[in-house]
Short mmCIF file of C-alpha atoms in Angstrom, two decimals:
data_model
loop_
_atom_site.label_atom_id
_atom_site.label_comp_id
_atom_site.label_asym_id
_atom_site.label_seq_id
_atom_site.Cartn_x
_atom_site.Cartn_y
_atom_site.Cartn_z
CA MET A 1 -51.48 124.90 2.77
CA LEU A 2 -54.24 124.07 0.27
CA HIS A 3 -52.17 121.55 -1.64
CA GLY A 4 -54.44 118.89 -3.11
CA ALA A 5 -57.72 120.68 -2.39
CA PRO A 6 -58.49 121.65 -6.03
CA THR A 7 -57.69 118.11 -7.17
CA LEU A 8 -60.01 116.49 -4.64
CA LEU A 9 -62.71 119.07 -5.33
CA MET A 10 -62.61 118.61 -9.10
CA ARG A 11 -62.54 114.82 -8.75
CA ALA A 12 -65.60 114.85 -6.49
CA LEU A 13 -67.50 117.25 -8.76
CA ARG A 14 -66.69 115.18 -11.85
CA GLU A 15 -67.86 112.00 -10.14
CA ASP A 16 -71.03 113.77 -9.09
CA ALA A 17 -71.61 114.98 -12.65
CA SER A 18 -70.91 111.60 -14.27
CA ARG A 19 -73.09 109.45 -12.01
CA PRO A 20 -76.83 109.35 -12.78
CA ARG A 21 -77.94 108.98 -9.15
CA PRO A 22 -77.27 112.60 -8.00
CA HIS A 23 -79.07 113.94 -11.07
CA LEU A 24 -82.02 111.64 -10.42
CA PHE A 25 -82.13 112.82 -6.81
CA ARG A 26 -82.22 116.48 -7.92
CA LEU A 27 -84.85 115.65 -10.52
CA ALA A 28 -86.96 113.87 -7.91
CA GLY A 29 -86.78 116.92 -5.64
CA THR A 30 -87.83 119.20 -8.48
CA VAL A 31 -90.70 116.92 -9.49
CA LEU A 32 -91.86 116.80 -5.87
CA ILE A 33 -91.90 120.60 -5.71
CA PHE A 34 -93.83 120.65 -8.98
CA LEU A 35 -96.44 118.27 -7.53
CA PHE A 36 -96.76 120.48 -4.46
CA LEU A 37 -97.25 123.45 -6.79
CA ILE A 38 -100.07 121.66 -8.61
CA VAL A 39 -101.78 120.83 -5.31
CA ALA A 40 -101.39 124.42 -4.10
CA HIS A 41 -102.84 125.77 -7.35
CA ALA A 42 -105.78 123.35 -7.22
CA SER A 43 -106.63 124.38 -3.66
CA SER A 44 -105.99 128.11 -4.17
CA ARG A 45 -109.70 128.94 -4.35
CA GLY A 46 -110.50 127.72 -0.87
CA VAL A 47 -107.29 128.77 0.91
CA SER A 48 -106.09 132.26 1.70
CA SER A 49 -102.50 133.04 0.67
CA PRO A 50 -101.85 129.77 -1.22
CA GLY A 51 -98.40 130.97 -2.27
CA LEU A 52 -97.39 131.44 1.35
CA ARG A 53 -98.59 127.94 2.27
CA PHE A 54 -96.81 126.49 -0.75
CA PHE A 55 -93.51 128.18 0.07
CA GLU A 56 -93.82 127.20 3.74
CA LEU A 57 -94.06 123.57 2.61
CA ILE A 58 -90.95 124.00 0.44
CA SER A 59 -89.03 125.63 3.30
CA PHE A 60 -89.66 122.85 5.79
CA LEU A 61 -89.02 120.24 3.10
CA ASN A 62 -85.60 121.80 2.51
CA LEU A 63 -85.00 121.87 6.27
CA ALA A 64 -85.73 118.14 6.42
CA LEU A 65 -83.35 117.62 3.48
CA ILE A 66 -80.58 119.46 5.34
CA VAL A 67 -81.12 117.32 8.44
CA LEU A 68 -81.05 114.20 6.28
CA ALA A 69 -77.85 115.29 4.52
CA GLY A 70 -76.20 116.36 7.78
CA SER A 71 -76.82 113.05 9.51
CA SER A 72 -75.60 110.93 6.59
CA TYR A 73 -73.93 112.65 3.63
CA PHE A 74 -71.80 115.26 5.41
CA ALA A 75 -70.98 113.13 8.46
CA THR A 76 -69.06 110.56 6.37
CA ALA A 77 -66.65 112.92 4.61
CA ILE A 78 -63.55 111.79 6.54
CA THR A 79 -64.74 108.59 8.22
CA GLU A 80 -65.17 106.85 4.88
CA GLU A 81 -61.50 107.52 4.16
CA LYS A 82 -60.63 106.06 7.58
CA GLU A 83 -62.66 102.93 6.90
CA GLN A 84 -61.17 102.48 3.45
CA GLY A 85 -57.66 103.00 4.81
CA THR A 86 -56.82 105.73 2.27
CA LEU A 87 -55.90 108.57 4.61
CA GLY A 88 -52.28 107.41 4.68
CA LEU A 89 -52.15 107.36 0.89
CA LEU A 90 -53.52 110.89 0.73
CA HIS A 91 -50.82 112.03 3.17
CA LEU A 92 -48.14 110.34 1.05
CA ALA A 93 -49.54 112.12 -2.00
CA GLY A 94 -48.83 115.43 -0.28
CA VAL A 95 -52.44 116.43 0.41
CA SER A 96 -52.45 118.81 3.37
CA PRO A 97 -55.05 118.48 6.16
CA LEU A 98 -56.67 121.78 5.20
CA GLY A 99 -56.73 120.75 1.55
CA LEU A 100 -58.30 117.40 2.43
CA LEU A 101 -60.97 119.01 4.60
CA MET A 102 -61.89 121.60 1.99
CA GLY A 103 -61.75 119.13 -0.88
CA LYS A 104 -63.99 116.60 0.84
CA SER A 105 -66.52 118.98 2.41
CA THR A 106 -66.85 121.70 -0.23
CA SER A 107 -67.83 119.27 -2.97
CA ARG A 108 -70.63 117.83 -0.85
CA LEU A 109 -71.79 121.29 0.10
CA ILE A 110 -71.95 122.30 -3.56
CA SER A 111 -73.86 119.13 -4.42
CA VAL A 112 -76.59 119.91 -1.87
CA LEU A 113 -76.73 123.57 -2.90
CA LEU A 114 -77.42 122.43 -6.47
CA VAL A 115 -80.55 120.69 -5.20
CA PHE A 116 -81.76 124.01 -3.78
CA LEU A 117 -80.92 125.84 -7.00
CA GLY A 118 -83.10 123.42 -8.94
CA GLN A 119 -86.03 124.33 -6.69
CA LEU A 120 -85.56 128.09 -6.93
CA PRO A 121 -87.62 128.71 -10.13
CA PHE A 122 -90.57 126.80 -8.66
CA ALA A 123 -90.21 128.66 -5.37
CA LEU A 124 -90.46 131.96 -7.24
CA LEU A 125 -93.76 130.78 -8.72
CA ALA A 126 -95.17 131.04 -5.20
CA ILE A 127 -95.24 134.81 -5.74
CA THR A 128 -97.82 134.41 -8.51
CA LEU A 129 -100.07 132.37 -6.19
CA GLY A 130 -100.13 135.26 -3.73
CA GLY A 131 -99.29 135.74 -0.08
CA VAL A 132 -95.48 135.81 -0.32
CA THR A 133 -92.94 138.32 -1.60
CA ALA A 134 -89.54 137.99 -3.23
CA GLU A 135 -87.88 139.40 -0.11
CA GLN A 136 -89.35 136.60 2.00
CA ILE A 137 -88.12 133.95 -0.45
CA ILE A 138 -84.60 135.39 -0.46
CA ALA A 139 -84.56 135.68 3.34
CA ILE A 140 -85.61 132.03 3.76
CA ASP A 141 -83.04 130.82 1.24
CA VAL A 142 -80.25 132.79 2.94
CA SER A 143 -81.27 131.44 6.36
CA LEU A 144 -81.36 127.85 5.09
CA ALA A 145 -77.99 128.31 3.37
CA ALA A 146 -76.43 129.53 6.63
CA PHE A 147 -77.95 126.60 8.51
CA LEU A 148 -76.66 124.23 5.82
CA ILE A 149 -73.12 125.61 6.15
CA MET A 150 -73.23 125.15 9.92
CA VAL A 151 -74.59 121.59 9.64
CA ALA A 152 -72.00 120.65 7.01
CA ASN A 153 -69.07 121.87 9.09
CA VAL A 154 -70.31 120.41 12.39
CA ALA A 155 -70.78 117.09 10.59
CA LEU A 156 -67.24 117.47 9.22
CA LEU A 157 -65.95 117.95 12.77
CA LEU A 158 -67.72 114.79 13.94
CA SER A 159 -66.35 112.95 10.93
CA VAL A 160 -62.84 113.91 12.04
CA LEU A 161 -63.40 113.02 15.70
CA CYS A 162 -65.22 109.70 15.22
CA GLN A 163 -63.60 106.50 14.01
CA ARG A 164 -66.54 105.07 12.08
CA SER A 165 -69.24 106.54 9.89
CA GLY A 166 -72.07 105.00 11.89
CA THR A 167 -70.90 106.72 15.06
CA ALA A 168 -70.57 110.11 13.34
CA CYS A 169 -74.01 109.80 11.72
CA SER A 170 -75.64 108.81 15.01
CA TRP A 171 -74.14 111.69 16.96
CA MET A 172 -75.03 114.15 14.23
CA PHE A 173 -78.63 112.97 14.09
CA LEU A 174 -78.99 113.17 17.87
CA GLY A 175 -77.46 116.64 17.89
CA LEU A 176 -79.78 117.97 15.17
CA THR A 177 -82.79 116.40 16.86
CA ALA A 178 -81.87 117.99 20.18
CA LEU A 179 -81.25 121.35 18.49
CA LEU A 180 -84.54 121.45 16.58
CA LEU A 181 -86.87 119.76 19.07
CA GLY A 182 -85.20 120.49 22.40
CA VAL A 183 -85.87 124.21 22.09
CA TYR A 184 -89.63 123.68 21.88
CA TYR A 185 -90.06 120.79 24.28
CA GLY A 186 -87.39 121.95 26.72
CA ASP A 187 -89.63 124.58 28.35
CA ASP A 188 -92.42 122.07 28.97
CA SER A 189 -90.02 119.49 30.38
CA LEU A 190 -88.43 122.08 32.66
CA ALA A 191 -91.86 123.23 33.83
CA GLN A 192 -92.82 119.64 34.65
CA LEU A 193 -89.65 119.21 36.72
CA VAL A 194 -90.46 122.38 38.65
CA ARG A 195 -94.10 121.34 39.11
CA ARG A 196 -93.06 117.94 40.46
CA LYS A 197 -90.62 119.76 42.81
CA PHE A 198 -87.56 117.98 41.45
CA VAL A 199 -85.88 121.39 41.21
CA ALA A 200 -86.75 124.77 42.68
CA ALA A 201 -88.20 127.39 40.37
CA ASP A 202 -85.64 129.99 41.48
CA SER A 203 -82.61 127.69 41.40
CA PRO A 204 -79.58 128.73 39.32
CA LEU A 205 -79.97 125.61 37.15
CA VAL A 206 -83.54 126.49 36.17
CA THR A 207 -82.57 130.10 35.50
CA PHE A 208 -79.63 129.07 33.35
CA CYS A 209 -81.68 126.53 31.37
CA THR A 210 -84.51 129.02 30.83
CA ASP A 211 -82.13 131.71 29.57
CA ALA A 212 -80.33 129.21 27.34
CA LEU A 213 -83.58 127.91 25.82
CA THR A 214 -84.78 131.46 25.22
CA ALA A 215 -81.53 132.41 23.49
CA LEU A 216 -81.57 129.26 21.35
CA ASP A 217 -85.19 129.88 20.39
CA LYS A 218 -84.34 133.35 19.08
CA VAL A 219 -81.65 132.00 16.73
CA SER A 220 -83.37 128.73 15.80
CA ILE A 221 -83.85 128.06 12.10
CA VAL A 222 -87.48 127.04 12.72
CA THR A 223 -88.17 130.31 14.53
CA ARG A 224 -86.52 132.21 11.70
CA ILE A 225 -88.66 130.47 9.07
CA ASN A 226 -91.87 131.16 11.00
CA GLU A 227 -90.82 134.76 11.53
CA VAL A 228 -90.07 135.40 7.86
CA LEU A 229 -93.26 133.68 6.67
CA GLU A 230 -95.48 135.98 8.73
CA THR A 231 -97.77 138.21 6.67
CA GLY A 232 -96.28 141.66 6.23
CA PHE A 233 -92.71 140.66 7.03
CA SER A 234 -90.40 143.66 6.68
CA GLY A 235 -87.32 142.56 8.59
CA PRO A 236 -83.75 142.24 7.31
CA ILE A 237 -82.75 139.46 4.94
CA THR A 238 -79.85 138.46 7.20
CA GLY A 239 -80.80 138.20 10.86
CA ALA A 240 -78.97 137.05 13.96
CA GLN A 241 -79.62 133.42 13.03
CA VAL A 242 -77.68 133.76 9.78
CA TRP A 243 -74.58 135.30 11.34
CA LEU A 244 -74.57 132.95 14.33
CA HIS A 245 -74.85 129.84 12.15
CA LEU A 246 -72.12 131.09 9.83
CA ALA A 247 -69.89 131.76 12.84
CA ALA A 248 -70.65 128.32 14.28
CA GLY A 249 -69.79 126.74 10.93
CA LEU A 250 -66.48 128.61 10.80
CA VAL A 251 -65.59 127.57 14.36
CA ALA A 252 -66.46 123.93 13.60
CA PHE A 253 -64.26 123.98 10.50
CA LEU A 254 -61.33 125.49 12.42
CA LEU A 255 -61.71 122.83 15.12
CA SER A 256 -61.72 120.15 12.41
CA TRP A 257 -58.48 121.56 11.02
CA LEU A 258 -56.78 121.86 14.41
CA SER A 259 -57.78 118.36 15.56
CA PHE A 260 -57.24 116.59 12.24
CA GLU A 261 -53.73 115.29 12.94
CA ARG A 262 -54.63 114.24 16.47
CA PHE A 263 -57.61 112.08 15.47
CA THR A 264 -56.50 110.74 12.09
CA ARG A 265 -52.85 109.80 12.56
CA TYR A 266 -53.63 106.33 13.98
CA SER A 267 -57.18 105.85 12.81
CA ASP A 268 -57.05 102.84 10.51
CA VAL A 269 -60.42 101.13 10.92
CA SER A 270 -60.36 99.29 7.61
CA LYS A 271 -61.53 96.08 9.29
CA PRO A 272 -65.09 95.18 10.29
CA ALA A 273 -66.02 95.94 13.87
CA ARG A 274 -66.63 92.96 16.17
CA GLY A 275 -69.33 94.80 18.09
CA TRP A 276 -70.32 92.85 21.21
CA LEU A 277 -68.72 89.62 19.98
CA PRO A 278 -65.97 88.55 22.46
CA ARG A 279 -62.65 87.28 21.18
CA SER A 280 -61.88 83.58 21.36
CA LYS A 281 -59.02 84.06 23.84
CA THR A 282 -61.04 85.91 26.48
CA ARG A 283 -62.96 84.50 29.42
CA TRP A 284 -66.23 85.43 27.69
CA ARG A 285 -65.64 83.15 24.69
CA LEU A 286 -68.42 80.82 25.90
CA LEU A 287 -70.90 83.51 24.85
CA VAL A 288 -69.95 82.89 21.21
CA GLY A 289 -69.60 79.15 20.70
CA ARG A 290 -69.03 77.49 17.37
CA PRO A 291 -70.93 78.59 14.25
CA TRP A 292 -74.35 77.05 13.83
CA LYS A 293 -75.56 74.90 10.97
CA TRP A 294 -77.19 78.03 9.52
CA ALA A 295 -74.04 80.12 9.24
CA PHE A 296 -75.69 83.39 8.15
CA VAL A 297 -78.17 83.23 11.02
CA TRP A 298 -75.26 82.81 13.47
CA LYS A 299 -73.20 85.53 11.77
CA ASP A 300 -75.86 88.24 11.73
CA TYR A 301 -77.12 87.34 15.20
CA HIS A 302 -73.65 87.88 16.68
CA PHE A 303 -72.23 90.62 14.44
CA ILE A 304 -75.38 92.65 13.68
CA ALA A 305 -77.77 91.94 16.57
CA GLY A 306 -75.05 91.75 19.25
CA GLY A 307 -75.26 88.06 20.13
CA HIS A 308 -75.58 86.57 23.61
CA ALA A 309 -73.55 89.32 25.29
CA LEU A 310 -75.87 92.11 24.19
CA ALA A 311 -78.93 89.92 24.88
CA ILE A 312 -77.85 89.54 28.53
CA ILE A 313 -77.34 93.30 28.79
CA LYS A 314 -80.81 93.93 27.33
CA LEU A 315 -82.41 91.52 29.80
CA ALA A 316 -80.82 93.56 32.59
CA VAL A 317 -81.38 97.07 31.22
CA TYR A 318 -84.97 96.79 29.97
CA PRO A 319 -86.47 95.73 33.34
CA LEU A 320 -84.42 98.43 35.04
CA LEU A 321 -85.87 101.01 32.64
CA LEU A 322 -89.41 99.81 33.34
CA LEU A 323 -88.71 99.90 37.09
CA LEU A 324 -87.62 103.53 36.82
CA MET A 325 -90.75 104.32 34.80
CA TRP A 326 -92.89 102.68 37.49
CA ARG A 327 -91.08 104.67 40.19
CA TYR A 328 -91.80 107.99 38.46
CA GLN A 329 -95.10 107.03 36.83
CA GLU A 330 -96.94 110.06 38.20
CA ALA A 331 -94.48 112.48 36.62
CA LEU A 332 -94.52 110.55 33.35
CA GLN A 333 -98.31 110.50 33.34
CA THR A 334 -98.35 114.27 33.80
CA MET A 335 -95.94 114.74 30.91
CA THR A 336 -97.41 112.19 28.48
CA GLY A 337 -101.01 111.77 29.61
CA LEU A 338 -100.59 107.97 29.63
CA HIS A 339 -100.83 105.57 32.55
CA PHE A 340 -97.91 103.29 33.33
CA PRO A 341 -99.28 100.09 31.66
CA SER A 342 -100.00 101.81 28.36
CA LEU A 343 -96.82 103.91 28.41
CA SER A 344 -94.55 100.97 29.29
CA ARG A 345 -95.95 98.82 26.48
CA ARG A 346 -95.49 101.63 23.98
CA VAL A 347 -91.94 102.25 25.13
CA MET A 348 -91.06 98.57 24.68
CA LEU A 349 -92.67 98.51 21.23
CA ILE A 350 -90.64 101.59 20.25
CA ILE A 351 -87.43 99.94 21.51
CA ILE A 352 -88.14 96.73 19.59
CA GLY A 353 -89.00 98.74 16.49
CA GLY A 354 -85.77 100.71 16.81
CA GLU A 355 -83.76 97.50 17.00
CA LEU A 356 -85.48 96.20 13.86
CA VAL A 357 -84.89 99.31 11.74
CA VAL A 358 -81.22 99.50 12.77
CA SER A 359 -80.74 95.83 11.88
CA ALA A 360 -82.51 96.36 8.55
CA SER A 361 -80.18 99.24 7.70
CA ARG A 362 -77.06 97.17 8.52
CA MET A 363 -78.09 93.75 7.20
CA PHE A 364 -76.81 94.27 3.65
CA HIS A 365 -74.84 97.45 4.21
CA GLU A 366 -72.09 95.69 6.16
CA GLU A 367 -71.62 93.13 3.37
CA LEU A 368 -71.52 95.87 0.75
CA LYS A 369 -69.23 98.07 2.81
CA TRP A 370 -66.54 95.44 3.37
CA GLY A 371 -66.76 93.92 -0.11
CA THR A 372 -68.16 90.54 0.95
CA LEU A 373 -71.45 90.79 -0.93
CA PRO A 374 -70.08 89.21 -4.17
CA SER A 375 -68.89 86.19 -2.18
CA VAL A 376 -72.24 85.94 -0.43
CA ALA A 377 -74.15 86.12 -3.71
CA SER A 378 -71.93 83.47 -5.34
CA LEU A 379 -72.69 80.79 -2.72
CA PRO A 380 -74.44 77.63 -4.02
CA GLN A 381 -77.82 78.64 -2.65
CA PRO A 382 -80.50 81.09 -3.80
CA VAL A 383 -80.06 84.73 -2.86
CA VAL A 384 -83.54 84.65 -1.31
CA VAL A 385 -82.46 81.92 1.14
CA THR A 386 -79.40 83.95 2.11
CA ALA A 387 -81.49 87.10 2.62
CA TYR A 388 -84.05 85.30 4.77
CA SER A 389 -81.25 83.70 6.82
CA LYS A 390 -79.72 87.10 7.50
CA ALA A 391 -83.14 88.50 8.41
CA LEU A 392 -83.73 85.61 10.82
CA GLY A 393 -80.39 86.27 12.51
CA CYS A 394 -81.39 89.90 13.03
CA LEU A 395 -84.82 88.88 14.33
CA LEU A 396 -83.17 86.77 17.04
CA GLY A 397 -81.79 90.01 18.47
CA ILE A 398 -85.26 91.23 19.51
CA ILE A 399 -86.00 88.14 21.63
CA PRO A 400 -84.97 89.90 24.91
CA GLY A 401 -87.32 92.77 24.13
CA LEU A 402 -90.16 90.38 23.32
CA ILE A 403 -89.55 88.47 26.57
CA VAL A 404 -89.70 91.66 28.64
CA LEU A 405 -92.81 92.82 26.76
CA GLY A 406 -94.49 89.44 27.29
CA VAL A 407 -93.76 89.45 31.02
CA LEU A 408 -95.05 93.02 31.22
CA VAL A 409 -98.32 92.04 29.52
CA LEU A 410 -98.74 89.08 31.90
CA LEU A 411 -98.07 91.17 35.00
CA VAL A 412 -100.11 94.18 33.87
CA PRO A 413 -102.81 92.90 31.48
CA PRO A 414 -104.26 95.42 29.03
CA ALA A 415 -107.67 96.87 29.74
CA LYS A 416 -110.71 95.48 27.99
CA GLU A 417 -110.93 98.63 25.89
CA SER A 418 -107.52 97.81 24.42
CA GLU A 419 -108.90 94.65 22.86
CA GLU A 420 -111.03 96.80 20.55
CA LEU A 421 -107.91 98.44 19.16
CA TRP A 422 -107.31 95.40 16.95
CA ARG A 423 -110.37 96.45 14.99
CA GLU A 424 -109.05 99.97 14.45
CA PRO A 425 -107.64 100.40 10.92
CA GLY A 426 -105.27 103.10 12.15
CA TRP A 427 -103.19 100.65 14.19
CA TRP A 428 -103.04 98.22 11.28
CA LEU A 429 -101.96 101.08 9.02
CA ILE A 430 -99.10 101.93 11.40
CA GLY A 431 -98.03 98.27 11.50
CA MET A 432 -98.09 97.88 7.73
CA GLU A 433 -96.18 101.12 7.21
CA PHE A 434 -93.56 99.93 9.67
CA LEU A 435 -93.14 96.68 7.70
CA VAL A 436 -92.80 98.69 4.50
CA LEU A 437 -90.23 100.91 6.25
CA LEU A 438 -88.13 97.86 7.19
CA HIS A 439 -88.15 96.53 3.62
CA LEU A 440 -87.48 99.96 2.14
CA THR A 441 -84.55 100.52 4.51
CA ALA A 442 -83.00 97.18 3.55
CA LEU A 443 -83.46 98.01 -0.15
CA LEU A 444 -81.95 101.49 0.10
CA SER A 445 -78.98 100.15 2.08
CA LEU A 446 -77.94 98.42 -1.16
CA THR A 447 -77.82 101.69 -3.10
CA VAL A 448 -76.62 104.42 -0.71
CA LYS A 449 -73.44 104.46 1.34
CA TRP A 450 -74.96 105.98 4.45
CA GLY A 451 -78.32 107.25 5.62
CA ALA A 452 -80.54 104.44 4.29
CA LEU A 453 -82.78 104.64 7.36
CA ALA A 454 -83.17 108.42 7.21
CA LEU A 455 -83.75 108.32 3.45
CA SER A 456 -86.38 105.59 3.79
CA VAL A 457 -88.22 107.58 6.48
CA ALA A 458 -88.15 110.68 4.27
CA THR A 459 -89.34 108.67 1.26
CA LEU A 460 -92.19 107.14 3.23
CA LEU A 461 -93.28 110.55 4.56
CA VAL A 462 -93.28 112.05 1.07
CA VAL A 463 -95.25 109.11 -0.36
CA ASN A 464 -97.76 109.39 2.48
CA ALA A 465 -98.18 113.10 1.81
CA LEU A 466 -98.80 112.52 -1.90
CA LEU A 467 -101.20 109.61 -1.37
CA ALA A 468 -103.08 111.08 1.60
CA LEU A 469 -105.92 112.61 -0.43
CA PRO A 470 -106.70 109.65 -2.76
CA VAL A 471 -106.42 107.16 0.11
CA TRP A 472 -108.78 109.27 2.20
CA LEU A 473 -111.33 109.35 -0.63
CA VAL A 474 -111.18 105.56 -1.04
CA ALA A 475 -111.52 105.09 2.73
CA GLN A 476 -114.60 107.31 2.83
CA SER A 477 -116.14 105.32 -0.02
CA LEU A 478 -115.56 102.00 1.77
CA MET A 479 -116.93 103.32 5.05
CA ALA A 480 -120.04 104.61 3.27
CA THR A 481 -120.54 101.17 1.70
CA PHE A 482 -119.96 98.93 4.74
CA GLU A 483 -120.80 101.52 7.45
CA GLU A 484 -117.96 100.24 9.69
CA GLU A 485 -114.37 101.37 10.15
CA SER A 486 -113.28 97.75 10.57
CA ALA A 487 -113.99 97.24 6.86
CA LEU A 488 -110.76 99.11 6.16
CA VAL A 489 -108.60 96.57 7.99
CA SER A 490 -108.51 93.98 5.20
CA PRO A 491 -107.58 96.48 2.42
CA VAL A 492 -104.85 97.97 4.62
CA ILE A 493 -103.33 94.54 5.29
CA TYR A 494 -103.59 93.51 1.63
CA ILE A 495 -101.97 96.70 0.31
CA GLY A 496 -99.23 96.62 2.97
CA LEU A 497 -98.31 93.00 2.30
CA SER A 498 -98.37 93.62 -1.46
CA PHE A 499 -95.84 96.42 -1.06
CA CYS A 500 -93.69 94.18 1.14
CA VAL A 501 -93.69 91.41 -1.49
CA LEU A 502 -92.72 93.88 -4.22
CA LEU A 503 -89.93 95.26 -2.05
CA GLN A 504 -88.66 91.75 -1.30
CA ILE A 505 -88.43 91.05 -5.03
CA SER A 506 -86.61 94.36 -5.47
CA ILE A 507 -84.20 93.44 -2.65
CA ALA A 508 -83.34 90.12 -4.32
CA ILE A 509 -82.69 91.91 -7.61
CA GLY A 510 -80.74 94.64 -5.81
CA VAL A 511 -78.48 92.11 -4.08
CA ARG A 512 -77.54 90.56 -7.42
CA GLN A 513 -76.92 93.96 -9.01
CA ALA A 514 -74.87 95.22 -6.06
CA ALA A 515 -72.80 92.03 -6.06
CA ALA A 516 -72.08 92.44 -9.77
CA ARG A 517 -70.78 96.00 -9.39
#
């Protein structure tokens, strides 16, 4: 029944031990905890219970790490074998489904647990800072371990059910987001629906949703962390959350085992997906046309950005979305506090930004995934020209969103107060950080198999947390010198563009190195 599981497990552990990248990742996590410890010690004089605050930061950092691993690392355990076309070879080698599931998932689970073990000595130092006990640390670690086991096995189930890694990662990320955020924002959303009289307060649907949200809140990992970190905690180390998450993980693993043959027998997806690109023999072939003079622009526009077919769909869906927002603008204003013009512009900017980050994560990843990057790098043109051509092809995909946004601005002009926002350094900071995020995502897509976008977001958040204090001190000095907040705009633009240039150089070097591997 477990034939082949020890072999796969030992192979994965040996690869993990021989490659420098996993060790560097664990070292980076340990160094980050050490930096947090230094900051907590430096601020211990002015803060009550600094050890509790320090360990709270570690706990939520580990929770973010689990979400990141669940939506990328764990969700590709089986789908990567489907995409490489090696599942049939593993079956011919006599590896049983149970052995394959345990061999592929257990090694990844151990790898993530090793990251937590590296943090444990520093977490115990929180006791010396005061405000936290050893029982609280053990209870948090047990709760996070149970949540990790559930996330790993649910991601394994999605990896079995889905054909491609991108689909499994997307569903896992949406599920974790709904699980962690839906519990806290669900009550407010339900109350708004009742207040707007969309549903009756005593209807069975409202009663069911309220009871479900209450039950989920009691066993939520965030609720458990906040409960354990309360001063004077004397509860059990293993609560209802631990046992429920362990049971959910076991059920997810059993479902993966039972459905493995059904969803992997004819699951060869070892060819690139066409996406929205129609085939040449269909009636929609006019939406493709012949390749352009700039071949990479044509290729990435059609295969990454969706081409003309997806552009037509966007031009139909985006106005429909804005029409629905206009129809229910009073309810949306009650929920968000924003009027329709401001809310609609922000929604369109978020949609355009989402398209850009997804394209940035796929621009080089697809070439690396299907082994075409060496051929691309060997073409008789500079790598920089190729990279800019691919970026231009992806940028063409946001033209429908820009058209809808432009028409929206013409029909509903911004207020005069909005013109002053261009002088606010905060908006420029958000724009520059978004540009850095795009470049960082493209760079990380050359080094990691999956989860470049999530990893880049996590990296940017950590860097912002570490640089928040020195940047704030510099900003205060500049404001004291020039006596205007607008004086910060030029430094923000300069620093942001400098980071983008450095990341572009790193991308060019990374493309050459990835092509040589």
